[in-house]
XYZ file of N, CA, C and O in Angstrom:
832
model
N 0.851 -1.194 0.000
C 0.000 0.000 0.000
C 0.884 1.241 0.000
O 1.969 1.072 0.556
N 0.637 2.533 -0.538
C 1.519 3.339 -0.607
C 1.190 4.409 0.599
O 0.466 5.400 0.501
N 1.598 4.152 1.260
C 1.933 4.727 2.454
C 1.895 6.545 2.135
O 1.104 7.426 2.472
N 3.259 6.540 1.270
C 3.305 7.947 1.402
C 2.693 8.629 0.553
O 3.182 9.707 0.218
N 1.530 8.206 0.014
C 0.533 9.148 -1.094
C -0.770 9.017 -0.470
O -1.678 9.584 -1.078
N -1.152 8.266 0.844
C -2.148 8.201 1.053
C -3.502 9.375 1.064
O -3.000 10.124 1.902
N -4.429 9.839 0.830
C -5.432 10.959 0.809
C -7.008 10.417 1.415
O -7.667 9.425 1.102
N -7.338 11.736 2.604
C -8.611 11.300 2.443
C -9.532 11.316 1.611
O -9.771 12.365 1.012
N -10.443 9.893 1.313
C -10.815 9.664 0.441
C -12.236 10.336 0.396
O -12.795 10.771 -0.611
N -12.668 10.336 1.576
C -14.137 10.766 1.998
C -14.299 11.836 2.029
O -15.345 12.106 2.618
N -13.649 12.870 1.592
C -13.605 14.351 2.446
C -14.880 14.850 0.609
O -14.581 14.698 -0.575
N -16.345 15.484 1.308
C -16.899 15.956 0.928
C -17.553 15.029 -0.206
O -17.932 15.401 -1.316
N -17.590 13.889 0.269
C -18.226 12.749 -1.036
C -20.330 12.509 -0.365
O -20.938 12.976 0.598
N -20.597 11.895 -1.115
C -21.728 11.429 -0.655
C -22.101 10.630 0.156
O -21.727 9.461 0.061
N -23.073 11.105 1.335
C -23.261 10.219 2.306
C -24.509 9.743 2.574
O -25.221 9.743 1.570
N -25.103 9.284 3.697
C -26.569 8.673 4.201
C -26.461 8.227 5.838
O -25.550 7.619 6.400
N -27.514 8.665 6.297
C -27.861 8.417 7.336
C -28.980 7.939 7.332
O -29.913 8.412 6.682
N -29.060 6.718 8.212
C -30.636 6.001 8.395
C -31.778 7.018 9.052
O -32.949 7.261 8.762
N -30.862 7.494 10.081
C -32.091 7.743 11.295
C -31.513 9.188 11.813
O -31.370 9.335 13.026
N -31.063 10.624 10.615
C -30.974 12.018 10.941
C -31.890 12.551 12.039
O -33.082 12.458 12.331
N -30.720 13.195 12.548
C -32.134 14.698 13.493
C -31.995 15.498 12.615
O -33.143 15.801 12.293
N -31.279 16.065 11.988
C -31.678 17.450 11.566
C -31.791 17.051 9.710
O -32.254 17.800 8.849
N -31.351 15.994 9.553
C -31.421 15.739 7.839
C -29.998 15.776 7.047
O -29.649 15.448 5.913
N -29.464 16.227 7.971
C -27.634 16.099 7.390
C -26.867 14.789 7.671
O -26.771 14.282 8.789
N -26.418 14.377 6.718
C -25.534 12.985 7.153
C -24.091 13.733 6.475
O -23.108 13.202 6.993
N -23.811 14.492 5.765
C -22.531 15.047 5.548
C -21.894 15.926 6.065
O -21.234 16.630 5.301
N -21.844 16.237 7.619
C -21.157 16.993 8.107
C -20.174 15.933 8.803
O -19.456 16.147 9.780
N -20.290 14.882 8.164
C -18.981 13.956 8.921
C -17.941 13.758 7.792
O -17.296 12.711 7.752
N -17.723 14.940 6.680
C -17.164 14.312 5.756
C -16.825 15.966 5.440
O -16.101 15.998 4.445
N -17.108 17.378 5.960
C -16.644 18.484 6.166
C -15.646 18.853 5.897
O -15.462 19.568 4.911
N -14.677 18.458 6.730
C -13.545 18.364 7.175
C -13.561 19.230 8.448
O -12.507 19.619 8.951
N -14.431 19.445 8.818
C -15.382 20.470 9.723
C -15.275 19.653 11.686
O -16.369 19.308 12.132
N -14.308 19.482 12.418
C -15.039 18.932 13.813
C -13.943 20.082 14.576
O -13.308 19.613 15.521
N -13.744 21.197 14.311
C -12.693 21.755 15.566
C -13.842 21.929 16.994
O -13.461 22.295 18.106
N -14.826 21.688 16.758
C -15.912 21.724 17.648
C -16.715 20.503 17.859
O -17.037 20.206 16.709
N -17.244 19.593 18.671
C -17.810 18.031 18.413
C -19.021 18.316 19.595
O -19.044 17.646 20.627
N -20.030 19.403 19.312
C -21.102 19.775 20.067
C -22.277 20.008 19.025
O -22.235 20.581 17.936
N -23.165 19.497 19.570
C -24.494 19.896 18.513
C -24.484 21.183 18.356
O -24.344 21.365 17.147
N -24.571 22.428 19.026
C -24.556 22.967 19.210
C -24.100 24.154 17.613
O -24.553 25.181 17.109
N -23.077 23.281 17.380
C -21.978 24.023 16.868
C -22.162 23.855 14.839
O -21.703 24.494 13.892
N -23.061 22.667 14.975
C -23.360 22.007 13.537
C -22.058 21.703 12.507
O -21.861 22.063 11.346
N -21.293 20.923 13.390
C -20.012 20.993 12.487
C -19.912 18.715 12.648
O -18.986 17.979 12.308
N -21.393 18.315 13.334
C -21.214 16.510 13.429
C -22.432 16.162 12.742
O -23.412 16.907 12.761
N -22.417 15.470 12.362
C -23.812 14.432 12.023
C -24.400 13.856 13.227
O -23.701 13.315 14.084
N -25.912 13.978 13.331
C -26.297 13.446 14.609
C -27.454 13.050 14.262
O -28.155 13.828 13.615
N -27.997 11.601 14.638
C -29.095 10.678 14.635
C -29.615 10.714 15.406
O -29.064 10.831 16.501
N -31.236 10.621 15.268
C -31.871 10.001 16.268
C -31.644 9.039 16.939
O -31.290 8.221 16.090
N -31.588 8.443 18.099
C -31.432 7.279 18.851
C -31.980 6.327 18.138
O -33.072 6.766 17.777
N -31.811 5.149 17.690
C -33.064 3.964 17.724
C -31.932 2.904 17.998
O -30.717 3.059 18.115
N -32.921 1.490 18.077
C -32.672 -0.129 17.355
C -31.334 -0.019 16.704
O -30.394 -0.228 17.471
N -31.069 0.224 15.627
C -30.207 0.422 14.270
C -29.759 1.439 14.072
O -30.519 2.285 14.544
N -28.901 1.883 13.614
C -27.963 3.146 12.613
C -26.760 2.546 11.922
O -25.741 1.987 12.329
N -27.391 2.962 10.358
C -26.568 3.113 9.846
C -26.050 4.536 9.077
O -26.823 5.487 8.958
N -24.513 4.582 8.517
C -24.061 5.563 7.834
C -22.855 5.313 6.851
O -21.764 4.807 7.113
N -23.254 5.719 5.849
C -21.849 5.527 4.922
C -21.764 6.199 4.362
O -22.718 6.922 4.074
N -20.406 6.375 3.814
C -20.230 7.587 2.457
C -19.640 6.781 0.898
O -18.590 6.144 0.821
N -20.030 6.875 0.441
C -19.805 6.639 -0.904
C -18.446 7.447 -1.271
O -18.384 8.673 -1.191
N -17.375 6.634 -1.681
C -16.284 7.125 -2.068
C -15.429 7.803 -3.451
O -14.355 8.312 -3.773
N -16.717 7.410 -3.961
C -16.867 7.509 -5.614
C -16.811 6.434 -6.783
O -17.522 6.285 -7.777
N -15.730 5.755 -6.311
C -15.278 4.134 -7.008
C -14.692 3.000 -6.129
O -14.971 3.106 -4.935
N -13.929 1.928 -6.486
C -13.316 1.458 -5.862
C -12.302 1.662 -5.664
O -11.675 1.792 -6.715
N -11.648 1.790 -4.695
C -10.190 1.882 -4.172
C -10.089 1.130 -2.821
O -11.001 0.845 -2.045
N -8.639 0.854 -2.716
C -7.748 0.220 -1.890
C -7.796 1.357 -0.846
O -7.483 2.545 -0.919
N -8.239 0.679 0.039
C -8.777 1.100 1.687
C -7.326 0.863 2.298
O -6.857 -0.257 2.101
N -6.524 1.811 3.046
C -5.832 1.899 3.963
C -5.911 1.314 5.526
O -5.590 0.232 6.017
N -6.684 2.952 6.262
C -7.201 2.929 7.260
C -8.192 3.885 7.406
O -8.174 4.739 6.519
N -9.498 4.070 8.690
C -10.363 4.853 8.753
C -10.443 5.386 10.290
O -10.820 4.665 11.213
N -9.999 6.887 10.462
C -10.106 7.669 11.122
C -11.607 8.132 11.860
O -12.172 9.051 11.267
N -11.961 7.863 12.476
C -13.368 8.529 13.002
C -13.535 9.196 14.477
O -13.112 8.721 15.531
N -14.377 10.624 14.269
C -14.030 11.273 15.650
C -15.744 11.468 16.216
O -16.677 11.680 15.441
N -15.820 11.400 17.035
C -17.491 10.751 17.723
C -17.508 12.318 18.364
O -16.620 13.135 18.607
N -19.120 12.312 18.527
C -19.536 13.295 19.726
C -18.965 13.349 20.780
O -18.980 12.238 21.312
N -18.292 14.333 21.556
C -18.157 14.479 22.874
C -18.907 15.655 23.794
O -18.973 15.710 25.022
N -19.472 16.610 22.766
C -20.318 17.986 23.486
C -19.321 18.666 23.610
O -19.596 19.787 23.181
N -18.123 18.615 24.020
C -16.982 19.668 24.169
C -16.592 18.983 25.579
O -15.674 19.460 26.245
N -17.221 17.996 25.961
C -17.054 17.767 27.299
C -16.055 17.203 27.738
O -15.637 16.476 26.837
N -15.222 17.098 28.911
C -14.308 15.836 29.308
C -14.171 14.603 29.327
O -14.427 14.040 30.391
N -13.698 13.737 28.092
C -14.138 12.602 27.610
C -13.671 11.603 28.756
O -12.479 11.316 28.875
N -14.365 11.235 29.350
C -14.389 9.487 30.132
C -15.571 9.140 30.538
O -16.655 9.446 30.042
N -15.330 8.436 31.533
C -16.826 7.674 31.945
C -17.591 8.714 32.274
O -18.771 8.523 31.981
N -17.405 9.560 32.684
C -18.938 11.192 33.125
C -19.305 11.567 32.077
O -20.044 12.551 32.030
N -18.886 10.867 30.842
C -19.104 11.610 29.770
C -19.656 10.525 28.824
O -19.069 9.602 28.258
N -21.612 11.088 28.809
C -22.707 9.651 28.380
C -22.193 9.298 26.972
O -22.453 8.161 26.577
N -21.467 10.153 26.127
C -21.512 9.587 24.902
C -20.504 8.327 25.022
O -20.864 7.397 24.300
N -19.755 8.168 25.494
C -18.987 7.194 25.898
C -19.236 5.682 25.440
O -18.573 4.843 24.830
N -20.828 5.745 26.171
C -21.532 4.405 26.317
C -22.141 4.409 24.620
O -22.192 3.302 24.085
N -22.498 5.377 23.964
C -23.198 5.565 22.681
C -22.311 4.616 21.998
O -22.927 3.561 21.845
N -20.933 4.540 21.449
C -20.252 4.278 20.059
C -19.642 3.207 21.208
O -18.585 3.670 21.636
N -19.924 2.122 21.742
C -19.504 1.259 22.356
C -20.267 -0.247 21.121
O -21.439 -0.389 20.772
N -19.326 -0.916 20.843
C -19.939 -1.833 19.744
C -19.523 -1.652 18.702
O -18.968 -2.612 18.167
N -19.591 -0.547 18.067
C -19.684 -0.309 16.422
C -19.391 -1.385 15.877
O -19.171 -2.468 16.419
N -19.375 -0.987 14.257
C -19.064 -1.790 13.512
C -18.582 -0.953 12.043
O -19.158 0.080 11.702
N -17.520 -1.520 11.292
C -17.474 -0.745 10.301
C -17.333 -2.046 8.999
O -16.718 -3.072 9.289
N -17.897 -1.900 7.713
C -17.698 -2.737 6.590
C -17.469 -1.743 5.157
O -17.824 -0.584 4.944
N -16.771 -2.660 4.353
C -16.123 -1.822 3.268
C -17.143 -2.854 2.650
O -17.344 -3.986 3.090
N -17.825 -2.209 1.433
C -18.571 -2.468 0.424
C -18.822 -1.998 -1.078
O -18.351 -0.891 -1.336
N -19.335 -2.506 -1.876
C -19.073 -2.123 -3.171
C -20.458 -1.627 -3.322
O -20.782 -1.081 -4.377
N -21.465 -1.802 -2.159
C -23.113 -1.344 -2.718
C -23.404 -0.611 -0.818
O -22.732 -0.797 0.197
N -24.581 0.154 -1.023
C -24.808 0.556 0.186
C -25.381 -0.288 1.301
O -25.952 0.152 2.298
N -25.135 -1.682 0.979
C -25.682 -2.690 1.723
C -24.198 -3.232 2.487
O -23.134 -3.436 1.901
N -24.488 -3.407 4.058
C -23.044 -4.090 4.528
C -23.292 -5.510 3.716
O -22.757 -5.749 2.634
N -24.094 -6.321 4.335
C -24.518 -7.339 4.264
C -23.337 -8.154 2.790
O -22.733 -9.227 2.783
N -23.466 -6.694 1.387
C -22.779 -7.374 0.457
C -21.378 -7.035 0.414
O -20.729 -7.079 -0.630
N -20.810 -6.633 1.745
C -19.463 -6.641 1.888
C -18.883 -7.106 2.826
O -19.429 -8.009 3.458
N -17.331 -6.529 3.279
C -16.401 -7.023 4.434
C -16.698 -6.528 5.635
O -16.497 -5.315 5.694
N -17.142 -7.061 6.714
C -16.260 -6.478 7.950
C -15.451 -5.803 8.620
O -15.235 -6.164 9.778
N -14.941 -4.924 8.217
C -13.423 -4.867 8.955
C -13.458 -4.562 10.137
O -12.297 -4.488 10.540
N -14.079 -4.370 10.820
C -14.105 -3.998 12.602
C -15.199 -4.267 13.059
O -16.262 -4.034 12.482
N -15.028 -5.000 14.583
C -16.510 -4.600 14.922
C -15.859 -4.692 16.718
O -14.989 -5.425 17.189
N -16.516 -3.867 17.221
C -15.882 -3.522 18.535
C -16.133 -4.059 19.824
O -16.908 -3.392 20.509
N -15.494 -5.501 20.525
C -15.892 -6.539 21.528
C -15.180 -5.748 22.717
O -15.376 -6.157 23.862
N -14.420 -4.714 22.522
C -13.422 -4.559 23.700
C -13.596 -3.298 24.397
O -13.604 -3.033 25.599
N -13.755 -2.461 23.183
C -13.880 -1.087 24.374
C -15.031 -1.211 25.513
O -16.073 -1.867 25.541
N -14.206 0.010 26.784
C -15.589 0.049 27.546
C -15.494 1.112 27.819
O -14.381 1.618 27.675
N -16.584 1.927 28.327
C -16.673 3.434 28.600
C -15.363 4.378 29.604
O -15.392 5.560 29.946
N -14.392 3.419 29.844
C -13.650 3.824 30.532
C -12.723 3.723 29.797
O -11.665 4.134 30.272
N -12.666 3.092 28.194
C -11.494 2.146 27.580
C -11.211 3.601 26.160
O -10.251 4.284 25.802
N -12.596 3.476 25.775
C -13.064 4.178 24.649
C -12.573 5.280 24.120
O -13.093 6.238 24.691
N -11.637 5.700 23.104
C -11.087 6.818 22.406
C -12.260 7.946 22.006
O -13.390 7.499 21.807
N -12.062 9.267 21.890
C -13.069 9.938 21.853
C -12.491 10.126 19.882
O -12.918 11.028 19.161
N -11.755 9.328 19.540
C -11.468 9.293 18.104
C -10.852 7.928 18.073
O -10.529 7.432 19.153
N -10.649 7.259 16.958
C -10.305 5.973 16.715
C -9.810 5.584 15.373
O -10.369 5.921 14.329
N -8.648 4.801 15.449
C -8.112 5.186 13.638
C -8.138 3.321 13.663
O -7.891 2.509 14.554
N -8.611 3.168 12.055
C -8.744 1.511 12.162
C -8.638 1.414 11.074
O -8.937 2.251 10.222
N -8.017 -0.045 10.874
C -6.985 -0.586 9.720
C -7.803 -1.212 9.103
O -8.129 -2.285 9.610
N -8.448 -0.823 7.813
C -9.274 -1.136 7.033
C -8.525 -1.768 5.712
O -8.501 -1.023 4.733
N -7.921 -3.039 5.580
C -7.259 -2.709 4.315
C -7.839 -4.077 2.871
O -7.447 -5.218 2.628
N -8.835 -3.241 2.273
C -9.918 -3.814 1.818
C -10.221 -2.590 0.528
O -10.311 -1.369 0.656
N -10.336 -3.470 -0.770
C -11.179 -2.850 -1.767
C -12.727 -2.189 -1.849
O -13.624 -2.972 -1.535
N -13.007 -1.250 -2.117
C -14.404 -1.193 -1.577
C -14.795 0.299 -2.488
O -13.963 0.850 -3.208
N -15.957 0.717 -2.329
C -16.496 2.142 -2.583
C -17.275 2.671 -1.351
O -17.689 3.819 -1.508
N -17.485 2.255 -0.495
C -18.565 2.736 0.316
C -17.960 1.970 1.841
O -17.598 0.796 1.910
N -17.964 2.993 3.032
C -17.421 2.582 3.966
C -18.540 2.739 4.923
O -18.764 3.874 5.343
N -19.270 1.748 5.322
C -20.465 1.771 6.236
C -20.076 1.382 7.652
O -19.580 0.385 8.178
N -20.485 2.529 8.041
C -20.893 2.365 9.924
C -21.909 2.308 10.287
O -22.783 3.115 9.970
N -22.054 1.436 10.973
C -22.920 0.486 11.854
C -22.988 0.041 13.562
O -22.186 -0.678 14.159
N -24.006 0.603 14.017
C -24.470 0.077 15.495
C -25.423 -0.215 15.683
O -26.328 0.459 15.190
N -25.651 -1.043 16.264
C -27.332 -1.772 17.328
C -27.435 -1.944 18.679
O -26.483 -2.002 19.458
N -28.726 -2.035 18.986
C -28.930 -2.018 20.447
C -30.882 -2.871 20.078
O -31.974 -2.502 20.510
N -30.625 -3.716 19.403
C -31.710 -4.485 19.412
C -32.266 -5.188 20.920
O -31.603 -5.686 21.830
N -33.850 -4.998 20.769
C -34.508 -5.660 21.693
C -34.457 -6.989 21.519
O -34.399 -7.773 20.573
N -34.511 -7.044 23.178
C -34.644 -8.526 23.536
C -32.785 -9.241 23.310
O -32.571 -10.453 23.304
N -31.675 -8.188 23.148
C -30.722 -8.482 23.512
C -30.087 -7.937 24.430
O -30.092 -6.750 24.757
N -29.211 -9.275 25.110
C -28.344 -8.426 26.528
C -26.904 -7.871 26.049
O -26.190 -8.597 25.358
N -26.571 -6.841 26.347
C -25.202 -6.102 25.696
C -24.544 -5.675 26.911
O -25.086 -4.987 27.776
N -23.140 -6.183 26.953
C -22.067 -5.669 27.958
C -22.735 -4.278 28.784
O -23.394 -3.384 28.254
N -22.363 -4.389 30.190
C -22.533 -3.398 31.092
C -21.622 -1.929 30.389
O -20.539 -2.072 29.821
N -22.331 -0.508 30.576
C -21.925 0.415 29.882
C -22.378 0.838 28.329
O -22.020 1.724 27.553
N -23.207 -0.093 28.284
C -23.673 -0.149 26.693
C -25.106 1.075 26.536
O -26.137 0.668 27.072
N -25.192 2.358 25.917
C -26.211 2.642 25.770
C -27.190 2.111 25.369
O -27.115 1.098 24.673
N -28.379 2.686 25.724
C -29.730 1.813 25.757
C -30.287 2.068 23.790
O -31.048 1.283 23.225
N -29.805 3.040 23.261
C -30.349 3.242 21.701
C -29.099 3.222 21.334
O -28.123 3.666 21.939
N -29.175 2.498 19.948
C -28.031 3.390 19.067
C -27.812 4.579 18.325
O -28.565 4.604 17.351
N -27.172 5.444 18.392
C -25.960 6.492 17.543
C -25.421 6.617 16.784
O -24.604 5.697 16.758
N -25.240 7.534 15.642
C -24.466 7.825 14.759
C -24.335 8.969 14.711
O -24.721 9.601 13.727
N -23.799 9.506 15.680
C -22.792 10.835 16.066
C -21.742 11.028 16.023
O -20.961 10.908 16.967
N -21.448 11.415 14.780
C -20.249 11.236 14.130
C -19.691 12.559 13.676
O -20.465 13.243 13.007
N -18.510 13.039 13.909
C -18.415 14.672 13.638
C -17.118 15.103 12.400
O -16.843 16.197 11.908
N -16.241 13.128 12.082
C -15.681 13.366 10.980
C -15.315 11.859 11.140
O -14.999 11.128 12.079
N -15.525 11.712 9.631
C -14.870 10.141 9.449
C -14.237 10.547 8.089
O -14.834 11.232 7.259
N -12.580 9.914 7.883
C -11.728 10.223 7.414
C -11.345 8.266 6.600
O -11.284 7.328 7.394
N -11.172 8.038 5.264
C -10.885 7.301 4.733
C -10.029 7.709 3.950
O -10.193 8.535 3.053
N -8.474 6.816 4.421
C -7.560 6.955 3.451
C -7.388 6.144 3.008
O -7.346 5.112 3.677
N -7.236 6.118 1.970
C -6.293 5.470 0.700
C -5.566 5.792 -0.330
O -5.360 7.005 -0.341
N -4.943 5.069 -1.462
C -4.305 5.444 -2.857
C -4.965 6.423 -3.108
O -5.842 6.556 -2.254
N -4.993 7.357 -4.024
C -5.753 8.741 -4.587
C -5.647 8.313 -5.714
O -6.168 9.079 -6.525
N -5.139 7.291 -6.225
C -4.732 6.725 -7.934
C -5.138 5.554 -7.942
O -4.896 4.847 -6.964
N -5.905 5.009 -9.111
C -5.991 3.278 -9.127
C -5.214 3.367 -10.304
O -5.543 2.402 -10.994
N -4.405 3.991 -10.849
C -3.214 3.406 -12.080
C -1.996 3.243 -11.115
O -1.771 3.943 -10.129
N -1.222 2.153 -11.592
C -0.039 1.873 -10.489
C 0.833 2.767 -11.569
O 1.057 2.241 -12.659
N 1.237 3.833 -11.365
C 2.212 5.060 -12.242
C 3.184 5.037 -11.326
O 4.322 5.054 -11.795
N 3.059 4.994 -9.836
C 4.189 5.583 -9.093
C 4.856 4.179 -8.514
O 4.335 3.428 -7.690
N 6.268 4.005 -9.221
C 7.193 3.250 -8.532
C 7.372 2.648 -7.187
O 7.569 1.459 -6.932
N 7.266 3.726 -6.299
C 7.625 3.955 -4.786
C 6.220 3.132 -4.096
O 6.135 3.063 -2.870
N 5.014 2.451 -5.089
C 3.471 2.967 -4.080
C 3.194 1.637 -5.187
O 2.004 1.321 -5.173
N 3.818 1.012 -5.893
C 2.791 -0.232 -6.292
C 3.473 -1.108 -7.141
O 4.329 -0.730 -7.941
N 2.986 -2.711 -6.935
C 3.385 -3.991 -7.525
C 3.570 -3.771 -8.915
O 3.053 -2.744 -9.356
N 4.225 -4.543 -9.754
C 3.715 -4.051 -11.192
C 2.540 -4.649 -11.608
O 2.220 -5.753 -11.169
N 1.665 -3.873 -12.635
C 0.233 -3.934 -13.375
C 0.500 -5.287 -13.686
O 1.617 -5.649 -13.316
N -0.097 -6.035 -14.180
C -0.113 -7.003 -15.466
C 0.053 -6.210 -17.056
O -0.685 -5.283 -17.387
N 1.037 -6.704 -17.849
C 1.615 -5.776 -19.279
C 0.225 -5.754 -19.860
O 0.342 -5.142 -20.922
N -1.282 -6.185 -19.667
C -1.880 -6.186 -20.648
C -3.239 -5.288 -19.585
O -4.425 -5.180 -19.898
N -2.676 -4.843 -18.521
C -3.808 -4.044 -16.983
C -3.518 -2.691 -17.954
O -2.503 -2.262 -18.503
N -5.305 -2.113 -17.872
C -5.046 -0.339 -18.063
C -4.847 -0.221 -17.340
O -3.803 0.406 -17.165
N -6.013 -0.927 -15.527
C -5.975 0.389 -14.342
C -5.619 -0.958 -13.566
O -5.824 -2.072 -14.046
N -4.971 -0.689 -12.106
C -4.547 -1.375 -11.386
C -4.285 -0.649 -9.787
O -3.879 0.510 -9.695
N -4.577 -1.502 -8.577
C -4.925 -0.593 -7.543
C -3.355 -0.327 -6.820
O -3.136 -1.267 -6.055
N -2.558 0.359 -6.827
C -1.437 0.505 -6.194
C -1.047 -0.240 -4.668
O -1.616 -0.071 -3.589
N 0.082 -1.085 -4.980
C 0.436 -1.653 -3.777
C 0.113 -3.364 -3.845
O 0.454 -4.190 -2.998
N -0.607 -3.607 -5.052
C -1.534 -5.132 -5.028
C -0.997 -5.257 -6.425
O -0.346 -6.301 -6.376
N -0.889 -4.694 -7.850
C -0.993 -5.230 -8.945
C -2.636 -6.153 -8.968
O -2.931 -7.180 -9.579
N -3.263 -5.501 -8.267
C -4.873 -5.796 -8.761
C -5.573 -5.279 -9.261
O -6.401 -4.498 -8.791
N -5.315 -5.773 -10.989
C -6.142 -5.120 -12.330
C -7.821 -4.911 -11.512
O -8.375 -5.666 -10.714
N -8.290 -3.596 -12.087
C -9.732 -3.705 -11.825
C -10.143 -3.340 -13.549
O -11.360 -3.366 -13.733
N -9.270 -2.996 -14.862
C -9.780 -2.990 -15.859
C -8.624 -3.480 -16.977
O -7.521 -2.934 -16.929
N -8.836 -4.305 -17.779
C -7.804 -4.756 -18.943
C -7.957 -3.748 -19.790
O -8.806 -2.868 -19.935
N -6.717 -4.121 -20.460
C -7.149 -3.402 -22.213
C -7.623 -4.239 -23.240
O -7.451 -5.406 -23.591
N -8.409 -3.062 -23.684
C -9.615 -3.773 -25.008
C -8.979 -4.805 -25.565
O -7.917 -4.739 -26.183
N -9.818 -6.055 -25.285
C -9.110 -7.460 -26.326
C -8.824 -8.219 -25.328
O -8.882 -9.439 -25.479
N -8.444 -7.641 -24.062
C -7.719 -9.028 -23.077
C -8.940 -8.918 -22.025
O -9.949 -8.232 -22.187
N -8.593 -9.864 -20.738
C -9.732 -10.479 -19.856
C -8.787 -11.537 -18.943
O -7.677 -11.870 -19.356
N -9.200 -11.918 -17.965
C -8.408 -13.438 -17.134
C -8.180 -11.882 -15.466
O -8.408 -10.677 -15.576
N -7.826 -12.430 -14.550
C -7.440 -12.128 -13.614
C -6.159 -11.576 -13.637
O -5.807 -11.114 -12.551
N -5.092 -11.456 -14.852
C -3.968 -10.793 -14.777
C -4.058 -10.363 -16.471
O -3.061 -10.149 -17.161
N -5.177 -10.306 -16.854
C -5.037 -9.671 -18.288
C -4.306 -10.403 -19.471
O -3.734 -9.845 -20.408
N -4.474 -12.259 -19.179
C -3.735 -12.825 -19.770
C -4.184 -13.510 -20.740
O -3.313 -14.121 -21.358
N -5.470 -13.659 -21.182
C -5.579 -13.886 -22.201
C -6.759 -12.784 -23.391
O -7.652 -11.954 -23.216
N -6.318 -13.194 -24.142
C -6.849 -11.870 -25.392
C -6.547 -12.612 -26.803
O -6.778 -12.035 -27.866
C-alpha cells in the first residue's frame, strides 16, 4: 500500500444516514469537527433507535488503507462522566461495493472497548477494496449487551476520514506492484487489475 501518497478519500463525497435529526448525514465528511457539540453544527447526529446506519460513498473502488473517526463528545471531558462514551460502544465498520453491509467485508466490529477504555477518536486498519465505507451500530430488543452499553443506538459522528491510494493506475514506482503488461488500471500496492485493455480479460489480463 503506498503509504506515502495516502489521501482522504471521503472528504466531501456522498453520504446517508438512516435515522438524521436534523437531515444532514454530511457533516462527517466536512472536514469540519474543531468543535464536536451539537450545538456548533459541524457533526452528524441521529436520532437514537434499534439500528444506525451511515456511509459515504467514495466515488469508485479503491484500496482502503485505514479509517479515522471522531465521535460526539459535546466539548465535554471525555471518560466515563461523559454519556456519549456508552453511545459508540460496539460499532461496527464494513467496506462495500453497494450501500448494503450485508454485500461486503467487515473490517471492525468492537468486543473490547468500555466506557472507561473508549477513544473519543479511533483510527482503524481497514485494508480492503471497496467504494462505500459503512458504519454500523445496534442495540436491538430482547438483547443483553455488555454493562456500559447505551440503551439506543448512535451515529454521532463529527468526521470520518478514509484513506487510501488517490490513484488506481499503479504510475508511481515507490506505491505499487507491477500492473499485469496487458492491466489499463490497477490498484497501487496489489498489482490488482480492476480494468484490462480492449481485447484481453483473465485475472492478470492474460488472455486476449
Amino acid at each position: 500500500m503506498c503509504k506515502n501518497y495516502l489521501e482522504n478519500l471521503s472528504y466531501m463525497k456522498q453520504t446517508w444516514l438512516s435515522s438524521p435529526f436534523d437531515g444532514s448525514s454530511d457533516k462527517a465528511v466536512d472536514g469540519r469537527f474543531t468543535s464536536r457539540s451539537i450545538s456548533d453544527q459541524q457533526c452528524t447526529i441521529s436520532q437514537p433507535n434499534a439500528t444506525i446506519t451511515w456511509w459515504v460513498n467514495i466515488g469508485k473502488v479503491y484500496m482502503i488503507d485505514h479509517i479515522v473517526m471522531y465521535f460526539r463528545t459535546e466539548n465535554l471531558e471525555w471518560g466515563i462522566n461523559n454519556g456519549y462514551t456508552a453511545a459508540f460502544l460496539g460499532f461496527s465498520l464494513y467496506i462495500s461495493n453497494t450501500t448494503e453491509k450485508e454485500d461486503g467485508i467487515l473490517c471492525h466490529h468492537d468486543t473490547t472497548y468500555t466506557r472507561q477504555t473508549i477513544p473519543d477518536h479511533v483510527s482503524i486498519e481497514c485494508p480492503y477494496h471497496g467504494q462505500y465505507v459503512i458504519f454500523y451500530n445496534e442495540r436491538l430488543p430482547g438483547v443483553t449487551y455488555p454493562s456500559g452499553y447505551s440503551s439506543k443506538a448512535y451515529g454521532d459522528l463529527c468526521e470520518v476520514e478514509v484513506y487510501g491510494c488517490p490513484s488506481p493506475v499503479a504510475d508511481i514506482s515507490q506505491c505499487s506492484n507491477p500492473c499485469p503488461e496487458n492491466c489499463e488500471e490497477c490498484f497501487p500496492g496489489t498489482g490488482y487489475c480492476i480494468r484490462c485493455k480492449r481485447g484481453f480479460e483473465g485475472i492478470a489480463c492474460e488472455m486476449g
